[in-house]
XYZ file of C-alpha atoms in Angstrom:
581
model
C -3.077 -143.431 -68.328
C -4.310 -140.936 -65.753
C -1.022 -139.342 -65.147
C -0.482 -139.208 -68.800
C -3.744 -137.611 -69.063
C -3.334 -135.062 -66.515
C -0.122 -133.967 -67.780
C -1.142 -133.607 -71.369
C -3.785 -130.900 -69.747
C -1.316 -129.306 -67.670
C 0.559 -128.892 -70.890
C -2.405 -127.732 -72.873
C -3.474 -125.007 -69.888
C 0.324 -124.066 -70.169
C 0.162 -123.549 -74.226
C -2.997 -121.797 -73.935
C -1.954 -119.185 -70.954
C 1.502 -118.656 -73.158
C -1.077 -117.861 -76.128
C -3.083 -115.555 -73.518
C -0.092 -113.669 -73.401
C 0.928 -113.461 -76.746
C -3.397 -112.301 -77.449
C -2.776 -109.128 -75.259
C 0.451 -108.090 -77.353
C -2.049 -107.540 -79.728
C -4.463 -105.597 -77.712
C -1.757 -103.574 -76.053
C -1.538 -101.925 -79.760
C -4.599 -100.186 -79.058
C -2.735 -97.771 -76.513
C -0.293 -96.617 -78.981
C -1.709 -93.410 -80.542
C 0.539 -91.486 -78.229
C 3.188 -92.610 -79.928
C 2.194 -92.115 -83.581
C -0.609 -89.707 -83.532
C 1.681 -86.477 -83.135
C 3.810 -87.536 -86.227
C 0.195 -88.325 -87.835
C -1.415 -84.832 -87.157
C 1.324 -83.101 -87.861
C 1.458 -85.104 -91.499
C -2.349 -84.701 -91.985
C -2.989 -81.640 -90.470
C -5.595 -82.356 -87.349
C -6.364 -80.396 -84.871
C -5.777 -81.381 -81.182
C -9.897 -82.192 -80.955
C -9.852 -83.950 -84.224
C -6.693 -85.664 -83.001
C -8.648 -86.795 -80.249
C -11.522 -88.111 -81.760
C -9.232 -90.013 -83.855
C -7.629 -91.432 -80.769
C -10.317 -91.972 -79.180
C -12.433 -94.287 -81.454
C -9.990 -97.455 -81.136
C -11.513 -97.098 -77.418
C -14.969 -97.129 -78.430
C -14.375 -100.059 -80.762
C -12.481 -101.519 -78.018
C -15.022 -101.186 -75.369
C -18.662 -100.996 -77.394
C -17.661 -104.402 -79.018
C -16.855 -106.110 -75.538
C -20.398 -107.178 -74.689
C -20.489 -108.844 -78.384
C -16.854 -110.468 -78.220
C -17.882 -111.445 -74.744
C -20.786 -113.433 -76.236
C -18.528 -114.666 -79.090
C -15.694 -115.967 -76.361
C -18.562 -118.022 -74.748
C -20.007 -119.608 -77.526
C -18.025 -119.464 -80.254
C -14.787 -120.131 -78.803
C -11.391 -117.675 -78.911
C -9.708 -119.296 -82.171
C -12.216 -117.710 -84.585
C -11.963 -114.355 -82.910
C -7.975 -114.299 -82.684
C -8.042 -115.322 -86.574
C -10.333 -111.966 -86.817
C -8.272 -109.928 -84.523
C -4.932 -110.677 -86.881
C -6.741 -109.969 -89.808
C -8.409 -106.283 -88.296
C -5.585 -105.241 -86.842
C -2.773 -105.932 -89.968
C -5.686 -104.333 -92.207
C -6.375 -101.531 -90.051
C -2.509 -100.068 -89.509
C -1.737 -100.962 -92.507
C -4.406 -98.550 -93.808
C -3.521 -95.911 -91.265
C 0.794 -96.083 -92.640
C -0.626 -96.049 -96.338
C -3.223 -92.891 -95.260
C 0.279 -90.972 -93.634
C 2.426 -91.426 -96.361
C 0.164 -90.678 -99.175
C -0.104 -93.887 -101.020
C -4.428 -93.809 -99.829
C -6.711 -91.124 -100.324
C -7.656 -88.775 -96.998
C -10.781 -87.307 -97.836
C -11.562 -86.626 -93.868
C -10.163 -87.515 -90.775
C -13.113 -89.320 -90.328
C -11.792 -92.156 -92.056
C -9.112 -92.342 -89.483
C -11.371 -92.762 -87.359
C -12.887 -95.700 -89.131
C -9.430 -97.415 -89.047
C -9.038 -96.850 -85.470
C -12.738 -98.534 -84.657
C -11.428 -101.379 -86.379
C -8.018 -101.827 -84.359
C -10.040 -101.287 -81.090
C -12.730 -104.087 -82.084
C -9.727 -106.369 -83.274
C -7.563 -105.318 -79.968
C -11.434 -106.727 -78.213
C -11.734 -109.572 -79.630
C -8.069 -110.890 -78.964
C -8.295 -109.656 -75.582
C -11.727 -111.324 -74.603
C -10.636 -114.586 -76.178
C -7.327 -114.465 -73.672
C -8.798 -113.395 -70.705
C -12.201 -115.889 -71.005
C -9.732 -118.718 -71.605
C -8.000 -117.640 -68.335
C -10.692 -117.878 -65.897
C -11.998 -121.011 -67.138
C -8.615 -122.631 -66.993
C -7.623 -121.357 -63.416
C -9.601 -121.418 -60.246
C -7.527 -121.694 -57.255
C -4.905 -119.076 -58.505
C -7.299 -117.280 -60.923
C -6.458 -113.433 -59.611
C -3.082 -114.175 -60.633
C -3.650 -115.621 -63.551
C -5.625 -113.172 -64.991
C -3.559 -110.697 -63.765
C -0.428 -111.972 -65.449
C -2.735 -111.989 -68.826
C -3.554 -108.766 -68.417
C -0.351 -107.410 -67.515
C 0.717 -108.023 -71.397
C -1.932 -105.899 -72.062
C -0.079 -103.181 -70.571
C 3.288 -104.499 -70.760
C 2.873 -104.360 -75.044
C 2.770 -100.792 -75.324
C 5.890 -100.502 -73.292
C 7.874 -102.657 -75.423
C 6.752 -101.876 -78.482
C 7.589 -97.746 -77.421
C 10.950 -98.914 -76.383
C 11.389 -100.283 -79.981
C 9.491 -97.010 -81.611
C 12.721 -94.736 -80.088
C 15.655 -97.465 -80.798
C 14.515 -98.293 -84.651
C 12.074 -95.731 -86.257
C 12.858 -92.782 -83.457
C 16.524 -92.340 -83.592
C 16.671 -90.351 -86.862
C 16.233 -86.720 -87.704
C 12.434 -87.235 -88.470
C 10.625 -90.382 -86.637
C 9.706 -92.525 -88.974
C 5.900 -92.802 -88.757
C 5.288 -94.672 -91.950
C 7.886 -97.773 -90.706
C 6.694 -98.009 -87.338
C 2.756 -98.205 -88.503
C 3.881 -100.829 -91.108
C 5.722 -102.410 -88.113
C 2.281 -102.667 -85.619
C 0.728 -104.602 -88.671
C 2.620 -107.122 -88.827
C 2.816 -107.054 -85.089
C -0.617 -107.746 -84.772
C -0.740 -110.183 -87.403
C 1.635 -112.854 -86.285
C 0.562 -112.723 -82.507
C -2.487 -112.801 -83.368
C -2.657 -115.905 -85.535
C -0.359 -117.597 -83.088
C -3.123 -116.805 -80.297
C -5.724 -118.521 -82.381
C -3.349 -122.000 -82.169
C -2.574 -122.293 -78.425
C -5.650 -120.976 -77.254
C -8.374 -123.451 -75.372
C -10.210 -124.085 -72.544
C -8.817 -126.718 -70.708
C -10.825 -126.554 -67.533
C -9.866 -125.909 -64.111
C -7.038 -127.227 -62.286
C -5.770 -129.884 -59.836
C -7.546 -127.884 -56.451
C -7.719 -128.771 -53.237
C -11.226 -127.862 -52.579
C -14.397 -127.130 -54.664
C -18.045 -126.049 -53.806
C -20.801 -127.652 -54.235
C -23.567 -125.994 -55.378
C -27.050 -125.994 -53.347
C -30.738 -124.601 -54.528
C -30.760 -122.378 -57.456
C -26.666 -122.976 -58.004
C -25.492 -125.011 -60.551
C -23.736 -128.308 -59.626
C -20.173 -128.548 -60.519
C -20.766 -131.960 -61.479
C -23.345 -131.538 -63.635
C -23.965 -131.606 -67.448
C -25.009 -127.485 -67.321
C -21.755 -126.925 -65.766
C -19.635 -128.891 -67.843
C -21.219 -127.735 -71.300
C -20.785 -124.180 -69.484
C -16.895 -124.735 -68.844
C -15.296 -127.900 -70.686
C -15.176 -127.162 -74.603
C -16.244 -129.691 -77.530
C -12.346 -130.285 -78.245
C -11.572 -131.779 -74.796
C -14.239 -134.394 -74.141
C -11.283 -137.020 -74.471
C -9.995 -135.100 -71.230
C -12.023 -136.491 -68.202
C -12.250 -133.315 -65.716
C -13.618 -135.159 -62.798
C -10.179 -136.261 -61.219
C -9.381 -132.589 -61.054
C -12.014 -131.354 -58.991
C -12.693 -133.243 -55.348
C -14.581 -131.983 -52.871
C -14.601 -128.817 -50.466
C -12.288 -130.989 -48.172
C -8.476 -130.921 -47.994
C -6.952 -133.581 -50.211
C -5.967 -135.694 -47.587
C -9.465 -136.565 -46.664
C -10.458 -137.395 -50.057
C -11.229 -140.721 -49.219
C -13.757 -139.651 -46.411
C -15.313 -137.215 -48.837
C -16.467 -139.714 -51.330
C -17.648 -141.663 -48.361
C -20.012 -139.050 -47.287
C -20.607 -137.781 -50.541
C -21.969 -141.213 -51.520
C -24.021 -141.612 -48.521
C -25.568 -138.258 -49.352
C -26.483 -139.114 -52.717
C -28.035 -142.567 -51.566
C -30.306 -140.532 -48.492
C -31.359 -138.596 -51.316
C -32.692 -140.858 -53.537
C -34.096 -143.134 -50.493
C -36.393 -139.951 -49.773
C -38.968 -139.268 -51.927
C -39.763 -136.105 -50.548
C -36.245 -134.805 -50.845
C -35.151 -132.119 -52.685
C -33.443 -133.146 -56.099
C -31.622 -130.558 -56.368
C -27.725 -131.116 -55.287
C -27.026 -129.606 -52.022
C -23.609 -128.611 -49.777
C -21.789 -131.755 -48.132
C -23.017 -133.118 -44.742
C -19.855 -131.248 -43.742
C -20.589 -127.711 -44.728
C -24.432 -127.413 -43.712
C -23.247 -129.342 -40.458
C -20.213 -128.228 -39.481
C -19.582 -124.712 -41.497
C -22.940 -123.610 -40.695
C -22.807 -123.454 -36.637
C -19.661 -121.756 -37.054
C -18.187 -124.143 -34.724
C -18.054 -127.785 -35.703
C -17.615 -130.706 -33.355
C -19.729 -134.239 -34.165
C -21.696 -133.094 -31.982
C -23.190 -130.111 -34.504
C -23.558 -133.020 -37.426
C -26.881 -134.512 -35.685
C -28.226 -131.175 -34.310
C -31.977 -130.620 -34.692
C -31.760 -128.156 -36.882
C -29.316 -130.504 -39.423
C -31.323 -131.814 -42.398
C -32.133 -135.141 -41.830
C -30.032 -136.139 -45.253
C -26.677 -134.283 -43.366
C -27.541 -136.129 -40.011
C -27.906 -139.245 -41.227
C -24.805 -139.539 -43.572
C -22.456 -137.250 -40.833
C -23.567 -140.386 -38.363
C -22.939 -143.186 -41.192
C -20.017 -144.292 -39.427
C -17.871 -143.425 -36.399
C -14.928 -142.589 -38.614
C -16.898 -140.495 -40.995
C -18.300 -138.357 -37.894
C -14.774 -138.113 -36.710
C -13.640 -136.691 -39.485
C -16.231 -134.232 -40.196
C -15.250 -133.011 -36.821
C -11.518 -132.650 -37.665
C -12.052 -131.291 -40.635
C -14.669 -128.234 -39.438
C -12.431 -127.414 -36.518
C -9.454 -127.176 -39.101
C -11.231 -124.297 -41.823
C -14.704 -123.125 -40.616
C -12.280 -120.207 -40.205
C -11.508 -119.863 -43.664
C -14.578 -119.726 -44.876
C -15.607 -117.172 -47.459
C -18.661 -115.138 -47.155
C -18.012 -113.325 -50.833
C -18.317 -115.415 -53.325
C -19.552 -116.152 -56.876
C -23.237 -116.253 -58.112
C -23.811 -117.093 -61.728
C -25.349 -114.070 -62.856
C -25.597 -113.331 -66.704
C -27.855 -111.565 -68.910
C -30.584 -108.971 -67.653
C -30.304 -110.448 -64.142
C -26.223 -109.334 -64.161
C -27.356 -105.683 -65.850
C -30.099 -105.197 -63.176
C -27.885 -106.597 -60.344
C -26.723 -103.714 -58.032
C -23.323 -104.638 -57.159
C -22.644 -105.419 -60.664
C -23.804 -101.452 -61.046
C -21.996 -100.107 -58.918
C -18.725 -101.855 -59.852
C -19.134 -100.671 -63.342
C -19.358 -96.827 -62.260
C -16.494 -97.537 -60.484
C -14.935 -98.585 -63.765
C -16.301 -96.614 -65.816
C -14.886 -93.377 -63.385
C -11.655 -94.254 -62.235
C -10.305 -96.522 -65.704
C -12.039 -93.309 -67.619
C -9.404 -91.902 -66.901
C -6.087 -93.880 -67.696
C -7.896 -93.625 -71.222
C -8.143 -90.468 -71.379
C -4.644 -90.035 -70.297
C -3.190 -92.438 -72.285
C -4.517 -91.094 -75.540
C -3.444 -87.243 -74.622
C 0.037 -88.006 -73.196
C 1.453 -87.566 -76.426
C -0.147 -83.854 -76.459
C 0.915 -82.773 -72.930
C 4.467 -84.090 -72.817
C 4.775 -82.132 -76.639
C 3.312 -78.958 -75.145
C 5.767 -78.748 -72.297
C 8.406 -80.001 -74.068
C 8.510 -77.082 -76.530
C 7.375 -74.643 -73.775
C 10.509 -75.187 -71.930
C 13.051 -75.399 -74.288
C 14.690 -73.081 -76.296
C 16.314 -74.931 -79.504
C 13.257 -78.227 -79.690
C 14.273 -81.159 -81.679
C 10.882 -82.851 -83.111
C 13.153 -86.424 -82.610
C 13.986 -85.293 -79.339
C 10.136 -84.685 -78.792
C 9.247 -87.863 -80.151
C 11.733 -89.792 -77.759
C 9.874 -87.929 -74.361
C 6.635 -88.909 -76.141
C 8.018 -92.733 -76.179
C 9.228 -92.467 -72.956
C 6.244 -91.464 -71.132
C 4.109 -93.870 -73.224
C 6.346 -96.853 -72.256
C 6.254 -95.328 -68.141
C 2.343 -95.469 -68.488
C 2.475 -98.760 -70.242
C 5.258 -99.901 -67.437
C 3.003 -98.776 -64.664
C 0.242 -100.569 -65.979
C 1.649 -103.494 -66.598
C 3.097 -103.696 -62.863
C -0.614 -102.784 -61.453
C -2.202 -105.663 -63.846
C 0.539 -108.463 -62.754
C 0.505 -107.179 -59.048
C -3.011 -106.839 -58.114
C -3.936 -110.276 -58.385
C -1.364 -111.756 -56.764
C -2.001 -108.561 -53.565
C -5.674 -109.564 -53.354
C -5.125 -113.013 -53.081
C -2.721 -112.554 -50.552
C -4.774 -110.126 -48.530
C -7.688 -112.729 -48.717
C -5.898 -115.483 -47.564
C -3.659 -114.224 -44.610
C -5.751 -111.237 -43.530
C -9.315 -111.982 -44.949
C -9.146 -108.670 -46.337
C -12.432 -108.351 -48.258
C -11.987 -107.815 -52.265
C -14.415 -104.693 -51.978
C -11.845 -102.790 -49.486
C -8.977 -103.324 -51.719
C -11.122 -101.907 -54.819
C -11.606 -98.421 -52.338
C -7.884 -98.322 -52.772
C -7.190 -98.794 -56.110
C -9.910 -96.057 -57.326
C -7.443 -93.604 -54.465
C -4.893 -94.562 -56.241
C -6.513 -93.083 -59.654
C -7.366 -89.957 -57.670
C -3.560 -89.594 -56.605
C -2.632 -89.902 -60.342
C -4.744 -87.287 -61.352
C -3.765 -84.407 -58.375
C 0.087 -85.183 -59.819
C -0.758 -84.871 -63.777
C -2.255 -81.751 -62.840
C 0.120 -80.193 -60.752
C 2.986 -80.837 -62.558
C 4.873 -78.244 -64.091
C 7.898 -80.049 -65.589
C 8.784 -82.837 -67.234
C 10.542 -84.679 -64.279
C 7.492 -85.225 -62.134
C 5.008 -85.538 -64.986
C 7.009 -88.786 -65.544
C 6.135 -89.320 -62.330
C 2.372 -88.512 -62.935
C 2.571 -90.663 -65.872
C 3.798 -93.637 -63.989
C 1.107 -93.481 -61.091
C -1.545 -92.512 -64.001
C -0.529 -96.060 -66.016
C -0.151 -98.021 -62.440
C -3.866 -97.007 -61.278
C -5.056 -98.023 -64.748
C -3.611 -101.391 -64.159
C -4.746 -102.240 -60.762
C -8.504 -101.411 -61.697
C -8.487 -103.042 -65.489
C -6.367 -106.256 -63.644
C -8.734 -106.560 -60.537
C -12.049 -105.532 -62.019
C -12.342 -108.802 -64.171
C -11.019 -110.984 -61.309
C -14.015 -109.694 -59.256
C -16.910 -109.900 -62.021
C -15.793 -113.680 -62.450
C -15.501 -114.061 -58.460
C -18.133 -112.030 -57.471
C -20.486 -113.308 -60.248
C -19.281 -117.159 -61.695
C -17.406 -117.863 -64.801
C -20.323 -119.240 -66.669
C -21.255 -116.175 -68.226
C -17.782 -113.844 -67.431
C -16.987 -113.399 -70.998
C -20.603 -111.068 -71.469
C -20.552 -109.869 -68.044
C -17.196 -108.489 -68.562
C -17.933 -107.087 -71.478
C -20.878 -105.199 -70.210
C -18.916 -104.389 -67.343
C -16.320 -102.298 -69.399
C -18.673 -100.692 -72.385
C -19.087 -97.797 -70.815
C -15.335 -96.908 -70.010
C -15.203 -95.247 -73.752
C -17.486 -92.792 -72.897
C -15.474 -91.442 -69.752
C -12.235 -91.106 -71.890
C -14.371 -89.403 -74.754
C -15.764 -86.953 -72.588
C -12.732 -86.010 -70.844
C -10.977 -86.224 -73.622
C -13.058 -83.856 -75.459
C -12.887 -81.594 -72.753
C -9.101 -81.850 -72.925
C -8.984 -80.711 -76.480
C -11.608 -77.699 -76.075
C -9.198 -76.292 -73.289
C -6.196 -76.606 -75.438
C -7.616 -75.026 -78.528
C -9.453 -72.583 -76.614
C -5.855 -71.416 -74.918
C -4.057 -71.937 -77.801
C -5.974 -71.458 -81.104
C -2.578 -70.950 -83.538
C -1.459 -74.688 -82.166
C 1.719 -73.557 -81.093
C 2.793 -75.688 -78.015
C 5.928 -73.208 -77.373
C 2.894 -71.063 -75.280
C 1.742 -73.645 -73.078
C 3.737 -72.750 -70.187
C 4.219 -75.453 -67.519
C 1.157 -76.781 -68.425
C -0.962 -74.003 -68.317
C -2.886 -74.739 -71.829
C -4.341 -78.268 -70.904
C -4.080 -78.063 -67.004
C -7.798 -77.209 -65.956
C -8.594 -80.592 -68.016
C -7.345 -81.844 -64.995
C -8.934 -80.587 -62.082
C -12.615 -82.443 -63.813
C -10.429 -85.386 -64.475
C -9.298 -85.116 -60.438
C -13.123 -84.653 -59.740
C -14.817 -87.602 -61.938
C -11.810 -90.288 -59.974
C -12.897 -88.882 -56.499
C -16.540 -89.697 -57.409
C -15.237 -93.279 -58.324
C -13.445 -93.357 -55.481
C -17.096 -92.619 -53.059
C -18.706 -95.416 -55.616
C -15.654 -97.744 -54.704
C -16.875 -97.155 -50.731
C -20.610 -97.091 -51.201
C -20.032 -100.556 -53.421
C -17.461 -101.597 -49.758
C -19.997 -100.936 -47.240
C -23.007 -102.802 -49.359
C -20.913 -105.997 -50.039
C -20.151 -105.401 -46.240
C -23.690 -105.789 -45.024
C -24.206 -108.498 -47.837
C -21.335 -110.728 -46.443
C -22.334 -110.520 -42.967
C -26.172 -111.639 -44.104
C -24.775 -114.022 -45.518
C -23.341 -115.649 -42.873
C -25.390 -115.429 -40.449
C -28.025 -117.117 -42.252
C -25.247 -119.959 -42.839
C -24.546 -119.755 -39.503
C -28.525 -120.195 -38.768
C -28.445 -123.360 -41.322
C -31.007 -121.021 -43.682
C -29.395 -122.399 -46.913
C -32.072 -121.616 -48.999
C -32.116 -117.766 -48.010
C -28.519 -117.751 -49.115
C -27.547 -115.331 -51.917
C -23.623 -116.231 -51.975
C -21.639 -119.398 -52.223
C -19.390 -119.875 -49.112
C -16.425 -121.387 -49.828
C -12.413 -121.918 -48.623
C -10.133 -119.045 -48.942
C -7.578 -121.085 -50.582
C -9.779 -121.772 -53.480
């Protein structure tokens, strides 16, 4: 029965990661306007700062509704808010196909706008219902997990490109009207196959887990499990899938000494009744250098002394096992921060001006790529083919989508590598990622063909997806699951603004050089290119954020352990636990 248990929720975290991935086909529609919006402003007439106010709203609805959806993902569960997303985003491009071709009323491109707002908040509420399912169904692989969710975030937009040039590109005239229609339905049927398969089956077989001391919740306890395990699996018994912060092999001894504990507890009326670390961490992990010796130190509590000395062969192995991984012990781990204590956090700050700077951006970018590749298109050749145009439009879309989607599905994978070979803190590889957005931006703006602006675009859309596919891992490692959905969400809401701002900019140097609209004057770049050098400016200031947020998790880490190392558990802001977790 408890095989066929465990398999039916290894087959039930499998559905519900394959229903992850389908979610972010969905919410990779909301990086599309490149691909559509020149056909669409050429149709209706925008200019290129209407154009991007249009293109921009699907990231404000995007990112101002992530702190709600967040909420929603948390409490409400992600099959109501998939249902939603299919139903916003087959409404909203249905709208926007009906708006080119006529068949609805355009009495402003305002009310493109609206439509946009609602495939951004639909393209949210997919999203956060994927990626909240992922970290509460993964925990000893969960940077790779989520990284593999996200990277159909930015693998969609590639694909669906790639399909833009071979069925509704390869005419005379693209055909805008088909390929909007298309995204509809797109959005409809993944969508409503997300809300299915998606559910939170709770973490995984893992070879070690943390127990929680003062002020941490217990991962054993009712709080915990109401915070992680759903209503729809309490048939599903999660406690054979979480032992202790002990190798498997020594689960036997665990229980041993995790019984003990519990009984020394209770014997002790003055004791604290709060649950504490194992007799092995506070003993062994806290000295730094374990031996049986350590277990009945003075300054061991008396409840670690006297279940470490229970028996010969439990002191034994306390020994082995301290020798074996105090090590690999983790000084940078997860608080469960939510709320006004996560907004008023300063780490949680500072990572969110890195965000908010360096992912700024890849939207900005992504929404204006359509423009740029246009503008030297028709500056540099002499007969221009608007099909032609449109298939370097696709092409560039599907290398930033491409890029991004390597950067989401590698970065999880390279940081928990780094962590577990080299130790390599998370806050060092986040200094460079945001150089990598900096390098994107120096190439953009120096390039004055098409040849290495692909190349531009590539690095622009692979620095995107290292910092929107590590971010998340490090708000849910950095500050606990129990609340990631919100955090997350307040994490990203500012990222909108960046993109608006630059992209804004963007637009008022491009009308300003070239009032008449006519792209065959922007010369190698010359009518967008100073966009660029405050775009190059705003990623090197995320880039000192990135180090000033490195050197403060730095000095937090090494407090950290030394008051482990000191046995001052209570003092302890961070969670030690083993690398391989």
């Amino acid at each position: 029965m408890e095989a066929s248990t465990r398999r039916q929720r290894h087959l039930r975290r499998a559905l519900a990661m394959l229903g992850a991935c389908m979610a972010n086909t969905t919410a990779g529609t909301v990086y599309l306007f490149s691909t559509y919006g020149p056909g669409l402003s050429r149709q209706l007439h925008l200019t290129s700062t209407q154009s991007n106010i249009v293109a921009i709203s699907a990231n404000y609805g995007l990112l101002l509704s992530g702190p709600m959806f967040g909420w929603a993902a948390d409490t409400l569960g992600p099959r109501i808010l998939s249902a939603f997303a299919a139903v916003g985003s087959f409404t909203a491009f249905s709208a926007l196909a009906y708006t080119y071709s006529g068949a609805l009323p355009f009495p402003s491109w305002l009310i493109l706008s609206l439509y946009m707002v609602i495939i951004g908040i639909s393209c949210q509420a997919v999203n956060m219902s994927a990626i909240t399912v992922t970290t509460r169904n993964f925990k000893q692989n969960r940077g790779t997990a989520v990284s593999l969710c996200l990277g159909f975030f930015g693998l969609s937009p590639f694909v669906l490109s790639h399909v833009n040039t071979i069925f509704f590109a390869s005419g005379e005239k693209p055909d805008v009207f088909g390929f909007l229609r298309f995204l509809s339905f797109v959005g409809l049927v993944t969508s409503s196959l997300a809300s299915l398969s998606l559910s939170v089956v709770g973490f995984g077989p893992s070879r070690y887990r943390r127990d929680i001391p003062d002020g941490f919740i217990a991962e054993n306890s009712s709080e915990y499990n109401s915070s992680v395990v759903s209503d729809e699996q309490d048939d599903f018994a999660a406690a054979d899938e979480e032992r202790g912060l002990l190798p498997a092999s020594d689960a036997a001894a665990a229980a041993t000494i995790d019984a003990g504990a519990n009984a020394n507890a209770n014997a002790n009326a003055g004791s604290d009744a709060h649950p504490s670390y194992s007799a092995i961490i506070k003993a062994n992990l806290g000295n730094g250098r374990g031996g049986a010796g350590a277990v009945a130190s003075a300054n061991t509590p008396s409840s670690s002394r006297s279940v470490a000395a229970a028996t010969p062969a439990t002191a034994a192995t306390a020994s082995s096992i301290a020798n074996n991984i105090v090590d690999g012990v983790d000084y940078d781990t997860a608080r469960n921060l939510g709320g006004m204590d996560y907004i008023r956090d300063p780490e949680a700050q500072l990572l969110a001006l890195v965000l908010l700077l360096c992912a700024g951006i890849g939207v900005f970018y992504n929404n204006n790529v359509g423009t740029i590749v246009n503008a030297m298109y028709y500056s540099s050749t002499p007969d221009p083919d608007p099909s032609a145009a449109q298939r370097l439009i696709n092409y560039h879309v599907s290398a930033v989508s491409l890029g991004s989607f390597l950067g989401r599905l590698s970065i999880g994978f390279i940081s928990d590598t780094c962590k577990r070979l080299w130790r390599l803190p998370r806050s060092g590889i986040l200094v460079v990622v945001a150089f990598g957005s900096v390098l994107s931006q120096v190439v953009v703006g120096t390039a004055e063909n098409l040849h290495l602006l692909l190349v531009g675009s590539m690095l622009t859309g692979f620095s995107y997806g290292l910092m929107f596919g590590f971010v998340p891992s490090l708000v849910s490692i950095w500050f606990g699951t129990k609340h990631f959905g919100s955090n997350w969400g307040v994490t990203g809401i500012l990222v909108g603004f960046c993109g608006q701002g630059l992209g804004a900019y963007f637009g008022y140097v491009y009308d300003s050089n070239l009032p008449d609209q006519d792209p065959t004057k922007c010369y190698r770049g010359s009518c967008y290119r100073d966009a660029f050098v405050l775009s190059s400016g705003v990623s090197l200031l995320g880039l000192l954020t990135a180090i000033v947020l490195a050197r403060r998790r730095g000095d937090r880490r090494r407090e950290n352990r030394r008051l482990w190392e000191e046995q001052e558990y209570n003092s302890a802001l961070y969670v030690p636990f083993i690398l391989a977790e």
